mmCIF file of C-alpha atoms in Angstrom:
data_model
loop_
_atom_site.group_PDB
_atom_site.id
_atom_site.type_symbol
_atom_site.label_atom_id
_atom_site.label_comp_id
_atom_site.label_asym_id
_atom_site.label_seq_id
_atom_site.Cartn_x
_atom_site.Cartn_y
_atom_site.Cartn_z
ATOM 1 C CA VAL H 1 5.606 -7.264 -5.962
ATOM 2 C CA ALA H 2 5.481 -3.509 -5.563
ATOM 3 C CA ASN H 3 7.152 -2.976 -8.947
ATOM 4 C CA ALA H 4 4.674 -5.340 -10.603
ATOM 5 C CA ARG H 5 1.742 -3.479 -9.060
ATOM 6 C CA ASP H 6 3.161 -0.128 -10.163
ATOM 7 C CA ALA H 7 3.321 -1.369 -13.738
ATOM 8 C CA THR H 8 -0.220 -2.756 -13.739
ATOM 9 C CA MET H 9 -2.027 0.100 -15.437
ATOM 10 C CA VAL H 10 -5.024 0.271 -17.768
ATOM 11 C CA ALA H 11 -5.200 2.472 -20.872
ATOM 12 C CA ILE H 12 -8.262 4.719 -20.673
ATOM 13 C CA PRO H 13 -9.247 6.337 -23.993
ATOM 14 C CA GLU H 14 -10.085 9.996 -24.402
ATOM 15 C CA GLY H 15 -13.699 11.074 -24.586
ATOM 16 C CA THR H 16 -16.359 13.388 -23.252
ATOM 17 C CA LEU H 17 -17.797 12.551 -19.854
ATOM 18 C CA ARG H 18 -21.409 13.363 -19.130
ATOM 19 C CA MET H 19 -20.516 14.179 -15.524
ATOM 20 C CA GLY H 20 -23.021 13.915 -12.712
ATOM 21 C CA ARG H 21 -26.498 12.481 -12.544
ATOM 22 C CA GLN H 22 -29.809 14.312 -12.639
ATOM 23 C CA GLU H 23 -31.456 11.656 -10.466
ATOM 24 C CA GLY H 24 -28.645 11.738 -7.912
ATOM 25 C CA SER H 25 -28.047 13.927 -4.881
ATOM 26 C CA THR H 26 -27.920 17.696 -5.184
ATOM 27 C CA ASP H 27 -24.118 17.740 -5.363
ATOM 28 C CA GLU H 28 -24.261 15.568 -8.516
ATOM 29 C CA ARG H 29 -26.056 18.346 -10.394
ATOM 30 C CA PRO H 30 -26.027 20.077 -12.797
ATOM 31 C CA VAL H 31 -25.097 17.358 -15.262
ATOM 32 C CA HIS H 32 -22.405 18.760 -17.546
ATOM 33 C CA ASP H 33 -19.991 17.659 -20.254
ATOM 34 C CA VAL H 34 -16.273 17.411 -19.465
ATOM 35 C CA PRO H 35 -13.658 16.449 -22.088
ATOM 36 C CA VAL H 36 -11.182 13.907 -20.711
ATOM 37 C CA ALA H 37 -7.801 13.236 -22.308
ATOM 38 C CA ALA H 38 -6.446 9.713 -22.683
ATOM 39 C CA LEU H 39 -4.649 8.432 -19.595
ATOM 40 C CA ALA H 40 -3.292 5.325 -17.921
ATOM 41 C CA ALA H 41 -4.814 4.369 -14.574
ATOM 42 C CA ASP H 42 -3.719 1.974 -11.851
ATOM 43 C CA ARG H 43 -5.801 -1.190 -12.200
ATOM 44 C CA PHE H 44 -5.791 -1.539 -8.419
ATOM 45 C CA GLU H 45 -5.726 0.820 -5.470
ATOM 46 C CA VAL H 46 -2.210 1.479 -4.149
ATOM 47 C CA THR H 47 -1.301 -1.337 -1.756
ATOM 48 C CA ASN H 48 0.588 -1.475 1.516
ATOM 49 C CA VAL H 49 3.606 -3.145 -0.093
ATOM 50 C CA GLN H 50 3.845 -0.339 -2.659
ATOM 51 C CA TYR H 51 3.468 2.377 -0.073
ATOM 52 C CA GLN H 52 6.039 0.771 2.227
ATOM 53 C CA ARG H 53 8.727 1.180 -0.416
ATOM 54 C CA PHE H 54 7.895 4.901 -0.556
ATOM 55 C CA VAL H 55 8.037 5.162 3.250
ATOM 56 C CA LEU H 56 11.423 3.444 3.416
ATOM 57 C CA GLU H 57 13.056 5.206 0.467
ATOM 58 C CA GLN H 58 11.777 8.688 1.254
ATOM 59 C CA GLY H 59 11.609 8.572 5.036
ATOM 60 C CA HIS H 60 7.940 9.487 4.759
ATOM 61 C CA PRO H 61 5.801 9.002 7.885
ATOM 62 C CA ALA H 62 4.059 5.621 7.970
ATOM 63 C CA PRO H 63 0.255 5.443 7.815
ATOM 64 C CA LEU H 64 -1.921 5.102 10.874
ATOM 65 C CA GLY H 65 -2.064 1.518 12.076
ATOM 66 C CA TRP H 66 1.461 0.549 11.017
ATOM 67 C CA THR H 67 4.168 -0.434 13.486
ATOM 68 C CA ALA H 68 7.163 1.742 12.673
ATOM 69 C CA SER H 69 7.477 1.292 8.898
ATOM 70 C CA THR H 70 5.671 -2.043 8.675
ATOM 71 C CA TYR H 71 2.075 -2.904 7.824
ATOM 72 C CA ARG H 72 0.273 -5.728 9.618
ATOM 73 C CA ARG H 73 1.262 -9.278 8.731
ATOM 74 C CA GLY H 74 -0.737 -10.713 5.849
ATOM 75 C CA GLU H 75 -1.849 -7.312 4.532
ATOM 76 C CA ALA H 76 0.765 -6.647 1.846
ATOM 77 C CA LEU H 77 -1.868 -6.494 -0.904
ATOM 78 C CA HIS H 78 -4.486 -4.611 1.067
ATOM 79 C CA PRO H 79 -4.995 -1.044 -0.150
ATOM 80 C CA VAL H 80 -3.052 1.389 1.975
ATOM 81 C CA THR H 81 -5.323 3.382 4.281
ATOM 82 C CA GLY H 82 -4.789 5.907 7.047
ATOM 83 C CA VAL H 83 -3.197 8.361 4.616
ATOM 84 C CA THR H 84 -4.055 12.012 4.182
ATOM 85 C CA TRP H 85 -4.517 13.745 0.848
ATOM 86 C CA ALA H 86 -0.984 15.131 1.085
ATOM 87 C CA ASP H 87 0.382 11.622 1.719
ATOM 88 C CA ALA H 88 -1.449 10.237 -1.318
ATOM 89 C CA ASN H 89 -0.340 13.117 -3.509
ATOM 90 C CA ALA H 90 3.277 12.746 -2.366
ATOM 91 C CA TYR H 91 3.269 9.026 -3.166
ATOM 92 C CA CYS H 92 1.866 9.554 -6.667
ATOM 93 C CA THR H 93 4.446 12.256 -7.383
ATOM 94 C CA TRP H 94 7.267 10.015 -6.134
ATOM 95 C CA ALA H 95 6.008 7.185 -8.354
ATOM 96 C CA GLY H 96 6.004 9.441 -11.432
ATOM 97 C CA LYS H 97 2.220 9.570 -11.496
ATOM 98 C CA ARG H 98 -0.523 11.772 -10.016
ATOM 99 C CA LEU H 99 -3.942 11.589 -8.411
ATOM 100 C CA PRO H 100 -6.863 11.534 -10.875
ATOM 101 C CA SER H 101 -9.142 14.514 -11.197
ATOM 102 C CA GLU H 102 -12.777 13.990 -10.254
ATOM 103 C CA ALA H 103 -13.713 13.909 -13.935
ATOM 104 C CA GLU H 104 -11.010 11.348 -14.720
ATOM 105 C CA TRP H 105 -12.142 9.155 -11.838
ATOM 106 C CA GLU H 106 -15.778 9.276 -12.954
ATOM 107 C CA TRP H 107 -14.757 8.633 -16.567
ATOM 108 C CA MET H 108 -12.891 5.499 -15.462
ATOM 109 C CA ALA H 109 -15.943 4.331 -13.532
ATOM 110 C CA ARG H 110 -18.696 5.251 -16.001
ATOM 111 C CA GLY H 111 -17.143 5.306 -19.473
ATOM 112 C CA ALA H 112 -18.686 6.802 -22.592
ATOM 113 C CA GLU H 113 -21.916 4.886 -21.991
ATOM 114 C CA GLY H 114 -22.438 6.585 -18.621
ATOM 115 C CA ARG H 115 -22.727 3.416 -16.522
ATOM 116 C CA LEU H 116 -24.600 3.773 -13.235
ATOM 117 C CA PHE H 117 -22.101 1.478 -11.492
ATOM 118 C CA PRO H 118 -18.539 0.613 -12.516
ATOM 119 C CA TRP H 119 -19.704 -2.846 -13.661
ATOM 120 C CA GLY H 120 -22.791 -1.641 -15.558
ATOM 121 C CA ASP H 121 -26.317 -0.349 -15.011
ATOM 122 C CA ALA H 122 -27.721 -3.289 -13.032
ATOM 123 C CA GLU H 123 -28.135 -2.812 -9.287
ATOM 124 C CA LEU H 124 -27.069 -6.288 -8.185
ATOM 125 C CA ALA H 125 -27.895 -7.801 -4.802
ATOM 126 C CA PRO H 126 -25.543 -8.470 -3.229
ATOM 127 C CA PRO H 127 -23.316 -6.033 -5.122
ATOM 128 C CA PRO H 128 -20.101 -7.364 -6.709
ATOM 129 C CA ALA H 129 -18.071 -5.152 -4.382
ATOM 130 C CA ASN H 130 -16.712 -5.126 -0.848
ATOM 131 C CA SER H 131 -19.282 -2.608 0.355
ATOM 132 C CA GLY H 132 -22.219 -2.212 2.707
ATOM 133 C CA ARG H 133 -20.733 -4.122 5.639
ATOM 134 C CA PRO H 134 -20.083 -1.476 8.325
ATOM 135 C CA GLU H 135 -20.319 -3.908 11.245
ATOM 136 C CA THR H 136 -18.935 -7.133 9.788
ATOM 137 C CA GLY H 137 -16.682 -6.007 6.937
ATOM 138 C CA ALA H 138 -13.064 -4.966 6.602
ATOM 139 C CA VAL H 139 -10.562 -3.910 3.978
ATOM 140 C CA GLU H 140 -9.589 -6.819 1.718
ATOM 141 C CA ALA H 141 -6.809 -7.479 -0.775
ATOM 142 C CA VAL H 142 -7.196 -5.547 -4.008
ATOM 143 C CA GLY H 143 -8.808 -7.239 -6.989
ATOM 144 C CA GLY H 144 -10.850 -9.665 -4.919
ATOM 145 C CA TRP H 145 -14.161 -8.739 -6.566
ATOM 146 C CA PRO H 146 -13.533 -9.196 -10.304
ATOM 147 C CA ASP H 147 -17.244 -9.072 -11.198
ATOM 148 C CA GLY H 148 -17.242 -5.455 -10.033
ATOM 149 C CA ALA H 149 -14.527 -4.371 -12.475
ATOM 150 C CA THR H 150 -15.169 -1.938 -15.293
ATOM 151 C CA PRO H 151 -15.335 -3.289 -18.868
ATOM 152 C CA LEU H 152 -11.683 -2.186 -19.255
ATOM 153 C CA GLY H 153 -10.679 -4.061 -16.110
ATOM 154 C CA VAL H 154 -10.193 -1.298 -13.531
ATOM 155 C CA MET H 155 -10.856 -2.890 -10.133
ATOM 156 C CA ASP H 156 -12.442 -1.747 -6.888
ATOM 157 C CA LEU H 157 -13.830 1.591 -8.031
ATOM 158 C CA ALA H 158 -16.774 0.523 -5.899
ATOM 159 C CA GLY H 159 -16.125 -0.977 -2.494
ATOM 160 C CA ASN H 160 -13.041 -1.738 -0.423
ATOM 161 C CA VAL H 161 -11.854 1.842 0.170
ATOM 162 C CA ARG H 162 -12.937 5.305 -0.862
ATOM 163 C CA GLU H 163 -10.391 7.173 -2.970
ATOM 164 C CA TRP H 164 -8.824 10.613 -2.858
ATOM 165 C CA THR H 165 -8.911 12.662 -6.057
ATOM 166 C CA ALA H 166 -6.793 15.632 -7.078
ATOM 167 C CA ASP H 167 -9.681 18.113 -6.961
ATOM 168 C CA ARG H 168 -10.974 20.313 -4.205
ATOM 169 C CA TYR H 169 -14.631 19.813 -3.441
ATOM 170 C CA ALA H 170 -17.280 22.312 -4.486
ATOM 171 C CA PRO H 171 -20.766 22.293 -6.010
ATOM 172 C CA TYR H 172 -20.666 21.586 -9.714
ATOM 173 C CA CYS H 173 -20.774 24.411 -12.204
ATOM 174 C CA ASP H 174 -21.102 24.377 -15.970
ATOM 175 C CA PRO H 175 -18.574 24.773 -17.530
ATOM 176 C CA HIS H 176 -16.643 22.495 -15.192
ATOM 177 C CA ALA H 177 -14.184 24.377 -12.980
ATOM 178 C CA PRO H 178 -12.951 22.811 -9.695
ATOM 179 C CA PRO H 179 -11.859 25.462 -7.180
ATOM 180 C CA ALA H 180 -8.197 26.384 -6.918
ATOM 181 C CA THR H 181 -8.162 26.654 -3.113
ATOM 182 C CA GLY H 182 -9.838 24.979 -0.179
ATOM 183 C CA GLN H 183 -9.160 22.404 2.530
ATOM 184 C CA HIS H 184 -11.850 19.905 1.559
ATOM 185 C CA MET H 185 -11.083 17.469 -1.246
ATOM 186 C CA ALA H 186 -13.399 15.442 -3.467
ATOM 187 C CA VAL H 187 -13.468 11.759 -2.542
ATOM 188 C CA ARG H 188 -14.957 9.122 -4.840
ATOM 189 C CA GLY H 189 -16.077 5.528 -4.564
ATOM 190 C CA SER H 190 -17.614 3.514 -1.778
ATOM 191 C CA SER H 191 -15.865 1.429 0.867
ATOM 192 C CA TRP H 192 -16.484 -1.688 2.919
ATOM 193 C CA ARG H 193 -18.331 0.585 5.353
ATOM 194 C CA THR H 194 -20.594 2.412 2.898
ATOM 195 C CA TYR H 195 -23.562 1.411 0.772
ATOM 196 C CA ASN H 196 -23.670 3.824 -2.172
ATOM 197 C CA ASP H 197 -21.807 2.216 -5.105
ATOM 198 C CA VAL H 198 -23.213 4.631 -7.711
ATOM 199 C CA ALA H 199 -20.280 5.812 -9.837
ATOM 200 C CA SER H 200 -21.328 9.477 -9.877
ATOM 201 C CA ALA H 201 -21.588 9.787 -6.071
ATOM 202 C CA ARG H 202 -19.135 12.142 -4.396
ATOM 203 C CA GLU H 203 -18.284 13.493 -0.972
ATOM 204 C CA SER H 204 -16.274 16.227 0.675
ATOM 205 C CA VAL H 205 -13.457 15.171 3.025
ATOM 206 C CA ASP H 206 -10.987 17.353 4.896
ATOM 207 C CA ALA H 207 -7.547 16.920 3.322
ATOM 208 C CA ALA H 208 -6.022 16.145 6.737
ATOM 209 C CA THR H 209 -8.282 13.107 7.267
ATOM 210 C CA ALA H 210 -6.581 9.706 7.598
ATOM 211 C CA ALA H 211 -9.355 7.102 7.734
ATOM 212 C CA ALA H 212 -9.398 3.303 7.859
ATOM 213 C CA ASP H 213 -11.535 3.133 4.707
ATOM 214 C CA LEU H 214 -9.862 5.832 2.623
ATOM 215 C CA GLY H 215 -7.053 5.175 0.132
ATOM 216 C CA PHE H 216 -6.182 6.127 -3.426
ATOM 217 C CA ARG H 217 -4.952 5.092 -6.866
ATOM 218 C CA CYS H 218 -2.725 6.951 -9.306
ATOM 219 C CA VAL H 219 -2.957 7.865 -12.983
ATOM 220 C CA ARG H 220 -0.493 9.028 -15.588
#
């Protein structure tokens, strides 16, 4: 199962991202153009069963919430959570992949047409994502909200878990230039706890954070 998930990647064409959103929060401005090279992206967030193989083969510390090197019963296909930025980066490197940059993540979610949400421009109620349920929700198996996929079929860019990116967080500048140093990383996407599914939204998270609604996906 882990091997099959590793191989389930989506070809993302090259293009120029119109990054950010003038109508968004202050950290989404200024809007600026960023060229993005072609890449392959994981269709789904990295799951517990994939991450367990890494833990066992590499002797890497298990995520928060696991018992020894084992995730909870019935959660093999849940996205792995409770991992720091360094954990996520180490897994991607071990798998022969890497974390996406902020621009690559937003390009996956918005595409050349600059979609407001991964699924399109319509603000649907309820949204086609596992989001906005801080008191009653929980992480679910990946791919469970197919109507929230991008036109190319990338799943769960909104909802389920937030996702680490490769970039350190800083206010945007034009031309685009993420900082080379810093402890706070750029995190993208909403989770089952959060409400904002807008594809250009971003937040700053300490790299040492290991949260129950924070995971990742890899690109190559």
